[in-house]
mmCIF file of C-alpha atoms in Angstrom:
data_model
loop_
_atom_site.group_PDB
_atom_site.id
_atom_site.type_symbol
_atom_site.label_atom_id
_atom_site.label_comp_id
_atom_site.label_asym_id
_atom_site.label_seq_id
_atom_site.Cartn_x
_atom_site.Cartn_y
_atom_site.Cartn_z
ATOM 1 C CA MET M 1299 35.726 -102.722 73.527
ATOM 2 C CA LEU M 1300 36.545 -99.087 74.236
ATOM 3 C CA LEU M 1301 40.107 -97.961 74.777
ATOM 4 C CA ALA M 1302 40.879 -95.834 77.861
ATOM 5 C CA GLY M 1303 44.103 -93.968 78.467
ATOM 6 C CA GLY M 1304 45.817 -91.690 80.949
ATOM 7 C CA VAL M 1305 49.313 -90.246 81.202
ATOM 8 C CA LEU M 1306 51.341 -88.746 84.043
ATOM 9 C CA MET M 1307 51.884 -85.057 84.305
ATOM 10 C CA LEU M 1308 54.820 -85.698 86.684
ATOM 11 C CA ALA M 1309 57.881 -85.060 84.535
ATOM 12 C CA GLY M 1310 60.754 -87.576 84.812
ATOM 13 C CA ALA M 1311 63.395 -84.890 85.358
ATOM 14 C CA CYS M 1312 66.963 -86.175 85.874
ATOM 15 C CA GLY M 1313 68.857 -85.338 89.152
ATOM 16 C CA PRO M 1314 72.647 -85.376 89.885
ATOM 17 C CA GLU M 1315 74.367 -88.724 89.469
ATOM 18 C CA ASP M 1316 74.857 -90.882 92.545
ATOM 19 C CA THR M 1317 78.580 -90.988 93.305
ATOM 20 C CA PRO M 1318 79.685 -94.457 94.391
ATOM 21 C CA ALA M 1319 82.050 -94.666 97.432
ATOM 22 C CA LYS M 1320 85.603 -95.501 96.546
ATOM 23 C CA ALA M 1321 86.871 -98.732 97.947
ATOM 24 C CA GLY M 1322 88.719 -98.036 101.139
ATOM 25 C CA GLY M 1323 87.933 -94.350 100.897
ATOM 26 C CA SER M 1324 87.353 -92.196 103.916
ATOM 27 C CA GLY M 1325 84.151 -90.409 104.907
ATOM 28 C CA GLY M 1326 80.553 -91.114 103.831
ATOM 29 C CA GLY M 1327 80.944 -94.840 104.536
ATOM 30 C CA ALA M 1328 78.686 -96.979 106.661
ATOM 31 C CA GLY M 1329 81.444 -97.757 109.047
ATOM 32 C CA ALA M 1330 85.139 -97.793 109.685
ATOM 33 C CA GLY M 1331 85.506 -100.871 107.548
ATOM 34 C CA GLY M 1332 84.125 -99.092 104.426
ATOM 35 C CA GLY M 1333 81.041 -101.373 104.093
ATOM 36 C CA ALA M 1334 78.084 -100.815 101.681
ATOM 37 C CA ALA M 1335 76.015 -97.665 102.036
ATOM 38 C CA SER M 1336 72.658 -97.997 103.709
ATOM 39 C CA ALA M 1337 69.554 -97.730 101.471
ATOM 40 C CA ALA M 1338 67.491 -96.320 104.289
ATOM 41 C CA PRO M 1339 66.650 -92.583 104.074
ATOM 42 C CA SER M 1340 68.636 -90.332 106.333
ATOM 43 C CA ALA M 1341 67.071 -88.756 109.346
ATOM 44 C CA GLY M 1342 64.582 -86.036 108.493
ATOM 45 C CA SER M 1343 64.029 -87.148 104.814
ATOM 46 C CA SER M 1344 60.695 -88.513 103.415
ATOM 47 C CA ALA M 1345 59.768 -91.244 100.894
ATOM 48 C CA PRO M 1346 59.059 -90.125 97.236
ATOM 49 C CA SER M 1347 55.378 -89.196 96.707
ATOM 50 C CA ALA M 1348 53.217 -91.343 94.376
ATOM 51 C CA PRO M 1349 52.827 -89.944 90.802
ATOM 52 C CA LYS M 1350 49.502 -88.239 90.036
ATOM 53 C CA LEU M 1351 47.347 -89.597 87.195
ATOM 54 C CA SER M 1352 44.892 -87.460 85.239
ATOM 55 C CA ALA M 1353 41.280 -88.119 86.117
ATOM 56 C CA ALA M 1354 40.328 -87.679 82.435
ATOM 57 C CA GLN M 1355 39.378 -90.987 80.854
ATOM 58 C CA LEU M 1356 39.581 -91.074 77.045
ATOM 59 C CA THR M 1357 37.700 -93.580 74.906
ATOM 60 C CA VAL M 1358 38.009 -94.226 71.175
ATOM 61 C CA THR M 1359 35.394 -96.045 69.129
ATOM 62 C CA PRO M 1360 36.106 -98.407 67.395
ATOM 63 C CA ALA M 1361 38.581 -100.178 69.639
ATOM 64 C CA ASP M 1362 42.267 -100.247 68.799
ATOM 65 C CA GLY M 1363 43.018 -102.770 66.051
ATOM 66 C CA THR M 1364 39.407 -103.245 64.896
ATOM 67 C CA GLN M 1365 39.026 -104.465 61.298
ATOM 68 C CA ASP M 1366 36.191 -104.145 58.747
ATOM 69 C CA VAL M 1367 34.755 -100.962 60.237
ATOM 70 C CA ALA M 1368 31.879 -99.339 58.323
ATOM 71 C CA PRO M 1369 33.107 -95.940 57.058
ATOM 72 C CA SER M 1370 29.952 -94.017 57.893
ATOM 73 C CA GLY M 1371 29.814 -92.938 61.525
ATOM 74 C CA ALA M 1372 32.843 -95.097 62.142
ATOM 75 C CA VAL M 1373 34.903 -93.113 64.611
ATOM 76 C CA LYS M 1374 34.167 -91.175 67.798
ATOM 77 C CA VAL M 1375 36.411 -89.885 70.557
ATOM 78 C CA ALA M 1376 34.951 -89.133 73.993
ATOM 79 C CA VAL M 1377 36.221 -88.170 77.443
ATOM 80 C CA ALA M 1378 34.854 -88.495 80.971
ATOM 81 C CA ASN M 1379 36.027 -86.366 83.906
ATOM 82 C CA GLY M 1380 37.752 -83.910 81.606
ATOM 83 C CA LYS M 1381 37.719 -81.913 78.363
ATOM 84 C CA LEU M 1382 39.199 -82.782 74.984
ATOM 85 C CA THR M 1383 42.015 -80.465 73.940
ATOM 86 C CA GLN M 1384 43.141 -82.033 70.669
ATOM 87 C CA VAL M 1385 42.038 -84.851 68.346
ATOM 88 C CA SER M 1386 43.863 -85.974 65.221
ATOM 89 C CA VAL M 1387 42.557 -88.654 62.843
ATOM 90 C CA ALA M 1388 44.425 -89.410 59.613
ATOM 91 C CA ASP M 1389 44.680 -92.199 57.086
ATOM 92 C CA LYS M 1390 47.834 -94.214 56.531
ATOM 93 C CA ASP M 1391 49.087 -91.637 54.020
ATOM 94 C CA GLY M 1392 48.738 -88.801 56.515
ATOM 95 C CA ASN M 1393 45.606 -87.278 55.003
ATOM 96 C CA ALA M 1394 43.696 -85.674 57.865
ATOM 97 C CA VAL M 1395 40.043 -86.420 58.523
ATOM 98 C CA GLN M 1396 38.076 -83.253 59.141
ATOM 99 C CA GLY M 1397 36.034 -83.202 62.329
ATOM 100 C CA SER M 1398 35.175 -81.097 65.349
ATOM 101 C CA ILE M 1399 35.146 -81.186 69.131
ATOM 102 C CA SER M 1400 31.680 -80.646 70.588
ATOM 103 C CA ALA M 1401 30.863 -77.384 72.360
ATOM 104 C CA ASP M 1402 31.001 -79.093 75.764
ATOM 105 C CA GLY M 1403 34.426 -80.559 74.983
ATOM 106 C CA LEU M 1404 33.269 -84.107 75.697
ATOM 107 C CA SER M 1405 33.365 -85.653 72.207
ATOM 108 C CA TRP M 1406 34.794 -85.439 68.686
ATOM 109 C CA THR M 1407 33.136 -86.682 65.496
ATOM 110 C CA PRO M 1408 34.185 -86.537 61.837
ATOM 111 C CA SER M 1409 32.356 -84.223 59.448
ATOM 112 C CA ALA M 1410 32.270 -86.763 56.606
ATOM 113 C CA ALA M 1411 32.390 -90.492 56.011
ATOM 114 C CA LEU M 1412 35.743 -92.234 55.922
ATOM 115 C CA ALA M 1413 37.175 -94.091 52.941
ATOM 116 C CA VAL M 1414 36.706 -97.817 52.536
ATOM 117 C CA GLY M 1415 39.634 -100.230 52.805
ATOM 118 C CA MET M 1416 41.806 -97.746 54.697
ATOM 119 C CA LEU M 1417 43.920 -97.791 57.876
ATOM 120 C CA TYR M 1418 43.235 -94.835 60.179
ATOM 121 C CA LYS M 1419 45.230 -93.614 63.160
ATOM 122 C CA VAL M 1420 43.714 -91.690 66.059
ATOM 123 C CA SER M 1421 45.580 -89.485 68.521
ATOM 124 C CA ALA M 1422 43.681 -87.614 71.230
ATOM 125 C CA GLN M 1423 44.480 -85.529 74.303
ATOM 126 C CA ALA M 1424 42.354 -84.278 77.198
ATOM 127 C CA VAL M 1425 42.809 -82.421 80.464
ATOM 128 C CA ASP M 1426 41.084 -82.816 83.835
ATOM 129 C CA SER M 1427 39.990 -80.090 86.262
ATOM 130 C CA ALA M 1428 43.417 -80.083 87.904
ATOM 131 C CA GLY M 1429 45.152 -79.473 84.586
ATOM 132 C CA LEU M 1430 46.601 -82.963 84.332
ATOM 133 C CA GLN M 1431 46.679 -84.321 80.783
ATOM 134 C CA ALA M 1432 45.642 -87.692 79.395
ATOM 135 C CA ALA M 1433 46.362 -89.078 75.932
ATOM 136 C CA VAL M 1434 45.508 -92.085 73.816
ATOM 137 C CA ASP M 1435 46.636 -93.480 70.459
ATOM 138 C CA SER M 1436 44.585 -95.970 68.480
ATOM 139 C CA SER M 1437 44.127 -97.365 64.978
ATOM 140 C CA PHE M 1438 41.517 -99.266 62.995
ATOM 141 C CA THR M 1439 40.810 -100.335 59.407
ATOM 142 C CA THR M 1440 37.639 -99.719 57.428
ATOM 143 C CA LEU M 1441 36.023 -102.497 55.468
ATOM 144 C CA THR M 1442 36.663 -103.405 51.843
ATOM 145 C CA PRO M 1443 33.185 -103.644 50.291
ATOM 146 C CA ALA M 1444 32.051 -107.067 49.172
ATOM 147 C CA LYS M 1445 29.247 -105.462 47.138
ATOM 148 C CA THR M 1446 29.373 -102.332 45.005
ATOM 149 C CA VAL M 1447 27.014 -100.627 42.597
ATOM 150 C CA SER M 1448 27.966 -99.454 39.111
ATOM 151 C CA THR M 1449 27.139 -95.838 38.274
ATOM 152 C CA ASN M 1450 26.737 -94.600 34.724
ATOM 153 C CA ASP M 1451 25.565 -91.283 33.327
ATOM 154 C CA ASN M 1452 24.863 -89.723 29.937
ATOM 155 C CA ILE M 1453 27.940 -87.478 29.949
ATOM 156 C CA SER M 1454 30.983 -87.971 27.747
ATOM 157 C CA THR M 1455 33.871 -86.045 29.289
ATOM 158 C CA GLY M 1456 35.059 -83.188 27.107
ATOM 159 C CA SER M 1457 31.844 -82.975 25.094
ATOM 160 C CA THR M 1458 29.673 -79.933 24.419
ATOM 161 C CA TYR M 1459 25.929 -80.006 25.115
ATOM 162 C CA GLY M 1460 22.902 -77.761 24.687
ATOM 163 C CA VAL M 1461 21.489 -75.467 27.351
ATOM 164 C CA GLY M 1462 18.765 -77.964 28.274
ATOM 165 C CA MET M 1463 21.159 -80.764 29.141
ATOM 166 C CA ILE M 1464 20.032 -82.861 32.094
ATOM 167 C CA VAL M 1465 22.591 -85.207 33.667
ATOM 168 C CA SER M 1466 20.949 -88.571 34.247
ATOM 169 C CA VAL M 1467 22.741 -91.010 36.573
ATOM 170 C CA ASN M 1468 21.724 -94.667 36.557
ATOM 171 C CA PHE M 1469 22.569 -97.346 39.146
ATOM 172 C CA ASN M 1470 22.528 -101.105 38.519
ATOM 173 C CA LYS M 1471 21.169 -101.815 42.021
ATOM 174 C CA ASP M 1472 18.403 -100.213 44.071
ATOM 175 C CA VAL M 1473 19.510 -97.212 46.143
ATOM 176 C CA LYS M 1474 18.061 -96.903 49.641
ATOM 177 C CA ASN M 1475 20.225 -94.158 51.145
ATOM 178 C CA LYS M 1476 19.234 -91.571 48.542
ATOM 179 C CA ASP M 1477 20.240 -88.460 50.487
ATOM 180 C CA ASP M 1478 23.760 -89.809 51.046
ATOM 181 C CA VAL M 1479 24.110 -90.524 47.330
ATOM 182 C CA VAL M 1480 22.955 -87.027 46.375
ATOM 183 C CA LYS M 1481 25.546 -85.543 48.740
ATOM 184 C CA GLY M 1482 28.206 -87.685 47.056
ATOM 185 C CA ILE M 1483 27.590 -86.149 43.611
ATOM 186 C CA THR M 1484 28.411 -82.453 43.354
ATOM 187 C CA PHE M 1485 28.521 -80.001 40.443
ATOM 188 C CA GLU M 1486 30.997 -77.189 39.933
ATOM 189 C CA ALA M 1487 29.922 -74.650 37.292
ATOM 190 C CA SER M 1488 32.188 -71.890 36.017
ATOM 191 C CA ASP M 1489 29.443 -69.289 36.494
ATOM 192 C CA GLY M 1490 28.330 -70.559 39.889
ATOM 193 C CA THR M 1491 25.106 -72.162 38.642
ATOM 194 C CA GLN M 1492 23.539 -74.360 41.323
ATOM 195 C CA VAL M 1493 22.334 -77.837 40.405
ATOM 196 C CA LYS M 1494 19.838 -80.062 42.211
ATOM 197 C CA GLY M 1495 19.076 -83.764 41.944
ATOM 198 C CA HIS M 1496 15.734 -85.531 41.618
ATOM 199 C CA TRP M 1497 15.067 -89.255 41.972
ATOM 200 C CA PHE M 1498 12.928 -91.202 39.531
ATOM 201 C CA GLY M 1499 12.470 -94.495 41.347
ATOM 202 C CA THR M 1500 15.379 -96.180 43.143
ATOM 203 C CA ARG M 1501 17.874 -96.437 40.273
ATOM 204 C CA ARG M 1502 17.752 -93.126 38.415
ATOM 205 C CA LEU M 1503 18.916 -89.720 39.653
ATOM 206 C CA ASP M 1504 18.668 -86.682 37.334
ATOM 207 C CA PHE M 1505 20.398 -83.323 37.869
ATOM 208 C CA ARG M 1506 19.564 -79.913 36.405
ATOM 209 C CA PRO M 1507 19.692 -76.199 37.286
ATOM 210 C CA GLN M 1508 16.576 -74.170 38.014
ATOM 211 C CA ALA M 1509 16.696 -72.584 34.539
ATOM 212 C CA TYR M 1510 18.508 -73.552 31.355
ATOM 213 C CA TRP M 1511 22.292 -73.469 31.501
ATOM 214 C CA LYS M 1512 23.990 -70.317 30.237
ATOM 215 C CA ALA M 1513 25.893 -70.670 26.981
ATOM 216 C CA GLY M 1514 29.608 -71.259 27.467
ATOM 217 C CA THR M 1515 29.360 -72.602 31.017
ATOM 218 C CA LYS M 1516 31.998 -75.155 31.949
ATOM 219 C CA VAL M 1517 30.810 -77.861 34.317
ATOM 220 C CA THR M 1518 32.642 -80.473 36.376
ATOM 221 C CA ILE M 1519 30.850 -83.326 38.116
ATOM 222 C CA HIS M 1520 32.564 -84.716 41.211
ATOM 223 C CA TYR M 1521 31.578 -88.273 42.031
ATOM 224 C CA LYS M 1522 32.574 -89.267 45.581
ATOM 225 C CA LEU M 1523 30.624 -92.489 46.003
ATOM 226 C CA LYS M 1524 33.280 -95.109 46.664
ATOM 227 C CA SER M 1525 32.808 -94.903 50.428
ATOM 228 C CA VAL M 1526 29.075 -94.152 50.402
ATOM 229 C CA GLU M 1527 26.818 -96.977 51.560
ATOM 230 C CA VAL M 1528 24.068 -96.665 48.960
ATOM 231 C CA SER M 1529 22.058 -99.553 50.440
ATOM 232 C CA PRO M 1530 22.770 -101.879 53.369
ATOM 233 C CA GLY M 1531 26.104 -103.549 52.630
ATOM 234 C CA VAL M 1532 26.373 -102.015 49.144
ATOM 235 C CA TYR M 1533 28.810 -99.179 48.353
ATOM 236 C CA GLY M 1534 29.092 -96.654 45.533
ATOM 237 C CA GLY M 1535 32.293 -98.119 44.137
ATOM 238 C CA SER M 1536 33.638 -95.060 42.303
ATOM 239 C CA ASP M 1537 35.330 -91.707 42.858
ATOM 240 C CA ARG M 1538 35.841 -89.756 39.644
ATOM 241 C CA ASP M 1539 35.411 -86.398 37.935
ATOM 242 C CA GLU M 1540 33.703 -85.689 34.626
ATOM 243 C CA SER M 1541 33.552 -82.402 32.753
ATOM 244 C CA PHE M 1542 31.566 -80.893 29.905
ATOM 245 C CA THR M 1543 30.815 -77.534 28.299
ATOM 246 C CA ILE M 1544 27.527 -75.869 27.424
ATOM 247 C CA GLY M 1545 27.510 -74.617 23.821
ATOM 248 C CA ARG M 1546 25.416 -71.916 22.174
ATOM 249 C CA SER M 1547 21.767 -71.669 23.167
ATOM 250 C CA GLN M 1548 19.159 -73.227 20.874
ATOM 251 C CA VAL M 1549 15.494 -73.636 21.801
ATOM 252 C CA SER M 1550 13.044 -74.921 19.165
ATOM 253 C CA THR M 1551 9.261 -74.767 19.554
ATOM 254 C CA ALA M 1552 7.063 -77.042 17.447
ATOM 255 C CA ASP M 1553 3.446 -75.835 17.247
ATOM 256 C CA ALA M 1554 1.141 -78.708 16.313
ATOM 257 C CA SER M 1555 -1.677 -76.260 15.546
ATOM 258 C CA THR M 1556 0.282 -74.456 12.799
ATOM 259 C CA ASP M 1557 2.642 -77.245 11.719
ATOM 260 C CA LYS M 1558 5.586 -74.897 12.093
ATOM 261 C CA MET M 1559 8.674 -75.037 14.287
ATOM 262 C CA THR M 1560 10.504 -71.852 15.269
ATOM 263 C CA VAL M 1561 14.188 -72.062 16.115
ATOM 264 C CA VAL M 1562 15.671 -69.481 18.485
ATOM 265 C CA ARG M 1563 19.474 -69.252 18.612
ATOM 266 C CA ASP M 1564 21.148 -67.314 21.434
ATOM 267 C CA GLY M 1565 17.863 -65.559 22.205
ATOM 268 C CA LYS M 1566 17.156 -64.458 18.625
ATOM 269 C CA PRO M 1567 14.768 -66.058 16.072
ATOM 270 C CA LEU M 1568 16.819 -68.024 13.575
ATOM 271 C CA GLU M 1569 14.306 -69.731 11.277
ATOM 272 C CA THR M 1570 10.823 -71.212 10.990
ATOM 273 C CA LEU M 1571 10.548 -74.749 9.626
ATOM 274 C CA ALA M 1572 7.587 -76.630 8.164
ATOM 275 C CA ILE M 1573 6.817 -79.786 10.155
ATOM 276 C CA THR M 1574 4.244 -82.481 10.635
ATOM 277 C CA ALA M 1575 3.428 -83.707 14.138
ATOM 278 C CA GLY M 1576 1.389 -86.578 15.580
ATOM 279 C CA ASN M 1577 -2.015 -87.250 14.074
ATOM 280 C CA ASP M 1578 -5.266 -87.198 16.024
ATOM 281 C CA ASP M 1579 -5.070 -90.912 16.835
ATOM 282 C CA ASN M 1580 -1.380 -90.756 17.770
ATOM 283 C CA PRO M 1581 -0.818 -87.210 19.005
ATOM 284 C CA SER M 1582 2.574 -85.856 20.014
ATOM 285 C CA TRP M 1583 3.418 -85.231 23.641
ATOM 286 C CA ASN M 1584 3.189 -81.643 24.828
ATOM 287 C CA GLY M 1585 5.927 -80.155 26.962
ATOM 288 C CA THR M 1586 9.612 -79.334 27.172
ATOM 289 C CA MET M 1587 11.888 -82.093 25.954
ATOM 290 C CA THR M 1588 15.601 -82.386 25.322
ATOM 291 C CA ILE M 1589 17.498 -84.029 22.495
ATOM 292 C CA GLU M 1590 19.048 -87.045 24.229
ATOM 293 C CA SER M 1591 20.721 -88.724 21.243
ATOM 294 C CA LYS M 1592 21.353 -88.257 17.523
ATOM 295 C CA GLU M 1593 21.452 -90.939 14.844
ATOM 296 C CA LYS M 1594 22.153 -90.244 11.166
ATOM 297 C CA VAL M 1595 19.908 -93.173 10.255
ATOM 298 C CA THR M 1596 17.696 -95.336 12.458
ATOM 299 C CA ARG M 1597 14.917 -97.881 12.184
ATOM 300 C CA MET M 1598 11.446 -97.022 13.481
ATOM 301 C CA ASN M 1599 9.022 -99.831 14.121
ATOM 302 C CA SER M 1600 5.531 -99.600 15.622
ATOM 303 C CA ALA M 1601 6.250 -102.805 17.527
ATOM 304 C CA THR M 1602 8.629 -100.840 19.777
ATOM 305 C CA VAL M 1603 6.068 -98.148 20.596
ATOM 306 C CA SER M 1604 3.128 -98.842 22.879
ATOM 307 C CA ASN M 1605 -0.514 -97.984 22.117
ATOM 308 C CA VAL M 1606 -0.089 -97.180 18.442
ATOM 309 C CA VAL M 1607 -3.488 -96.643 16.817
ATOM 310 C CA GLY M 1608 -4.034 -97.641 13.191
ATOM 311 C CA SER M 1609 -1.829 -99.514 10.777
ATOM 312 C CA GLU M 1610 1.546 -100.796 11.844
ATOM 313 C CA TYR M 1611 4.709 -99.363 10.358
ATOM 314 C CA ASP M 1612 8.338 -100.329 9.945
ATOM 315 C CA VAL M 1613 10.717 -97.816 8.369
ATOM 316 C CA PRO M 1614 14.258 -99.233 8.299
ATOM 317 C CA ASP M 1615 16.078 -96.045 7.248
ATOM 318 C CA VAL M 1616 14.643 -92.986 8.976
ATOM 319 C CA PRO M 1617 17.204 -90.205 8.344
ATOM 320 C CA HIS M 1618 18.501 -87.498 10.680
ATOM 321 C CA ALA M 1619 16.827 -88.855 13.819
ATOM 322 C CA MET M 1620 17.057 -87.024 17.150
ATOM 323 C CA ARG M 1621 15.445 -88.807 20.087
ATOM 324 C CA LEU M 1622 13.324 -86.747 22.479
ATOM 325 C CA THR M 1623 11.750 -89.424 24.704
ATOM 326 C CA ASP M 1624 12.444 -92.963 25.811
ATOM 327 C CA SER M 1625 8.972 -93.890 24.615
ATOM 328 C CA GLY M 1626 9.955 -93.243 21.003
ATOM 329 C CA THR M 1627 9.354 -89.579 20.166
ATOM 330 C CA TYR M 1628 11.851 -88.145 17.670
ATOM 331 C CA VAL M 1629 12.511 -85.082 15.603
ATOM 332 C CA HIS M 1630 13.538 -86.649 12.311
ATOM 333 C CA GLY M 1631 13.759 -86.451 8.552
ATOM 334 C CA ASN M 1632 10.881 -87.757 6.464
ATOM 335 C CA TYR M 1633 11.038 -88.742 2.772
ATOM 336 C CA TRP M 1634 7.656 -90.520 2.499
ATOM 337 C CA SER M 1635 5.230 -87.680 3.305
ATOM 338 C CA ASN M 1636 4.260 -84.266 1.929
ATOM 339 C CA ALA M 1637 2.230 -83.052 4.915
ATOM 340 C CA PHE M 1638 4.863 -80.573 6.152
ATOM 341 C CA GLY M 1639 3.294 -77.259 7.116
ATOM 342 C CA GLN M 1640 -0.163 -78.552 6.199
ATOM 343 C CA SER M 1641 -1.360 -81.267 8.583
ATOM 344 C CA ASN M 1642 -0.332 -83.641 11.343
ATOM 345 C CA ALA M 1643 0.283 -87.061 9.870
ATOM 346 C CA SER M 1644 2.881 -88.820 12.031
ATOM 347 C CA HIS M 1645 2.597 -91.401 14.798
ATOM 348 C CA GLY M 1646 3.721 -88.861 17.393
ATOM 349 C CA CYS M 1647 7.072 -87.661 16.114
ATOM 350 C CA VAL M 1648 7.929 -84.252 14.685
ATOM 351 C CA SER M 1649 9.299 -84.670 11.189
ATOM 352 C CA MET M 1650 10.628 -82.443 8.403
ATOM 353 C CA GLN M 1651 11.366 -82.747 4.716
ATOM 354 C CA ASP M 1652 14.288 -85.010 3.842
ATOM 355 C CA ALA M 1653 15.409 -87.436 1.133
ATOM 356 C CA LYS M 1654 15.806 -91.189 1.225
ATOM 357 C CA GLY M 1655 19.264 -91.933 2.616
ATOM 358 C CA GLY M 1656 19.362 -88.507 4.257
ATOM 359 C CA ASP M 1657 20.205 -85.236 2.529
ATOM 360 C CA ASP M 1658 22.361 -82.879 4.603
ATOM 361 C CA ASN M 1659 21.017 -79.967 2.557
ATOM 362 C CA SER M 1660 17.396 -80.821 3.329
ATOM 363 C CA VAL M 1661 15.353 -79.056 6.018
ATOM 364 C CA ALA M 1662 15.854 -82.004 8.371
ATOM 365 C CA GLY M 1663 19.512 -82.419 7.454
ATOM 366 C CA LYS M 1664 20.386 -78.805 8.205
ATOM 367 C CA PHE M 1665 18.490 -78.882 11.503
ATOM 368 C CA PHE M 1666 20.192 -82.148 12.466
ATOM 369 C CA ASN M 1667 23.679 -80.841 11.749
ATOM 370 C CA SER M 1668 23.076 -77.600 13.660
ATOM 371 C CA SER M 1669 21.664 -79.354 16.740
ATOM 372 C CA LEU M 1670 23.410 -80.555 19.879
ATOM 373 C CA ILE M 1671 22.487 -83.249 22.345
ATOM 374 C CA GLY M 1672 20.959 -81.216 25.145
ATOM 375 C CA ASP M 1673 19.152 -78.750 22.876
ATOM 376 C CA VAL M 1674 15.618 -77.922 23.975
ATOM 377 C CA VAL M 1675 12.607 -78.894 21.844
ATOM 378 C CA ILE M 1676 9.182 -77.720 23.040
ATOM 379 C CA ILE M 1677 6.006 -79.179 21.571
ATOM 380 C CA LYS M 1678 2.793 -77.248 22.139
ATOM 381 C CA ASN M 1679 -0.863 -77.346 21.070
ATOM 382 C CA ALA M 1680 -0.739 -81.076 20.387
ATOM 383 C CA LYS M 1681 -3.776 -83.158 21.301
ATOM 384 C CA GLY M 1682 -1.660 -85.436 23.488
ATOM 385 C CA LYS M 1683 -0.891 -85.219 27.178
ATOM 386 C CA THR M 1684 2.074 -83.490 28.781
ATOM 387 C CA VAL M 1685 5.176 -85.631 28.655
ATOM 388 C CA SER M 1686 6.287 -87.242 31.924
ATOM 389 C CA PRO M 1687 9.448 -85.691 33.425
ATOM 390 C CA SER M 1688 11.020 -89.160 33.537
ATOM 391 C CA ASN M 1689 10.349 -89.834 29.835
ATOM 392 C CA GLY M 1690 13.726 -89.057 28.333
ATOM 393 C CA LEU M 1691 15.354 -85.860 29.563
ATOM 394 C CA SER M 1692 12.027 -84.105 30.096
ATOM 395 C CA GLY M 1693 12.630 -82.991 33.666
ATOM 396 C CA TRP M 1694 12.066 -79.356 32.659
ATOM 397 C CA THR M 1695 8.329 -80.094 32.777
ATOM 398 C CA LEU M 1696 8.602 -80.534 36.564
ATOM 399 C CA PRO M 1697 8.425 -77.263 38.550
ATOM 400 C CA TRP M 1698 11.590 -76.400 40.452
ATOM 401 C CA ALA M 1699 9.734 -76.530 43.760
ATOM 402 C CA SER M 1700 8.930 -80.182 43.043
ATOM 403 C CA TRP M 1701 12.344 -81.057 41.641
#
């Protein structure tokens, strides 16, 4: 039900007090006996005119007192036979809702979704063609979501990452209203770098800039999803901020044709390392990848990797492991081979000389300790295909126009 309202423009100004006749007094009485004064108007006077009401008819949607209102597109103020002059919408704490009156003056709408589980108060005024004002006050309460989605990303607040860091946000339920979710996650970079999101399926949303981050950039992520309906009846559940810093720049390029990896630090060549990459039957992926995790020691088992050709393997103590893809590609230490700089002998990973148990002074150990999550590792001239942008943090392989 819509709420209509109008107010008088006839002011209730006070006149002089009526002076009651004194008992037995002379003059002004109804008769010689001093009876009650007549209520009838005196000769020549007229009856009071009827008050004038504004023709403007205000309506507020939702109706006054409505409960469980969806926060998106929840409120609208409209007027017939007049023009809106002022609209105020605020939550119970007095925080104003931003909005605007249409160019024709006939309606007002908010510029953003409202919060869930909140009482809102509406106050609106309008004027008709004769200049008479109308006003209305109303209130309603938005719903408290019965269903919410959990949102997790790969950022640890306060941490420092490499220049290739891609922020990957995962949802535990399918997201249908993808554009609304993207609008609810914004990035603020100290150098003004712009960030864009890209969906992989209905539960994963990755963010990156057009080019690698600049060293030293400070980044804050603003999550405003609590009042966003991510799918019918399901809300984002969380408003929070997270921050991180981009460290020095390091980009490493592993060339499977030369079995060498060059490391470039802050734009300058730092070192060239002997490596072994994937063999002909199990070639490495080509493309730009990003270190997504680091483990001092990990277990590598062929049973966890699909389409392995040749003998199975199970190494329980692979040292200095840095994951590049979700499918199992690592840069890691290797104590069981001597193919470094000579041939490609791995099952797809890029490995370097190390010792059993991990030696921090080995080639792999030094590279591990100087690397950050988010550092870029490029593999080229391998006999494998180009890595999928959704395989790990490999979104740099997707052109910006397609991102």
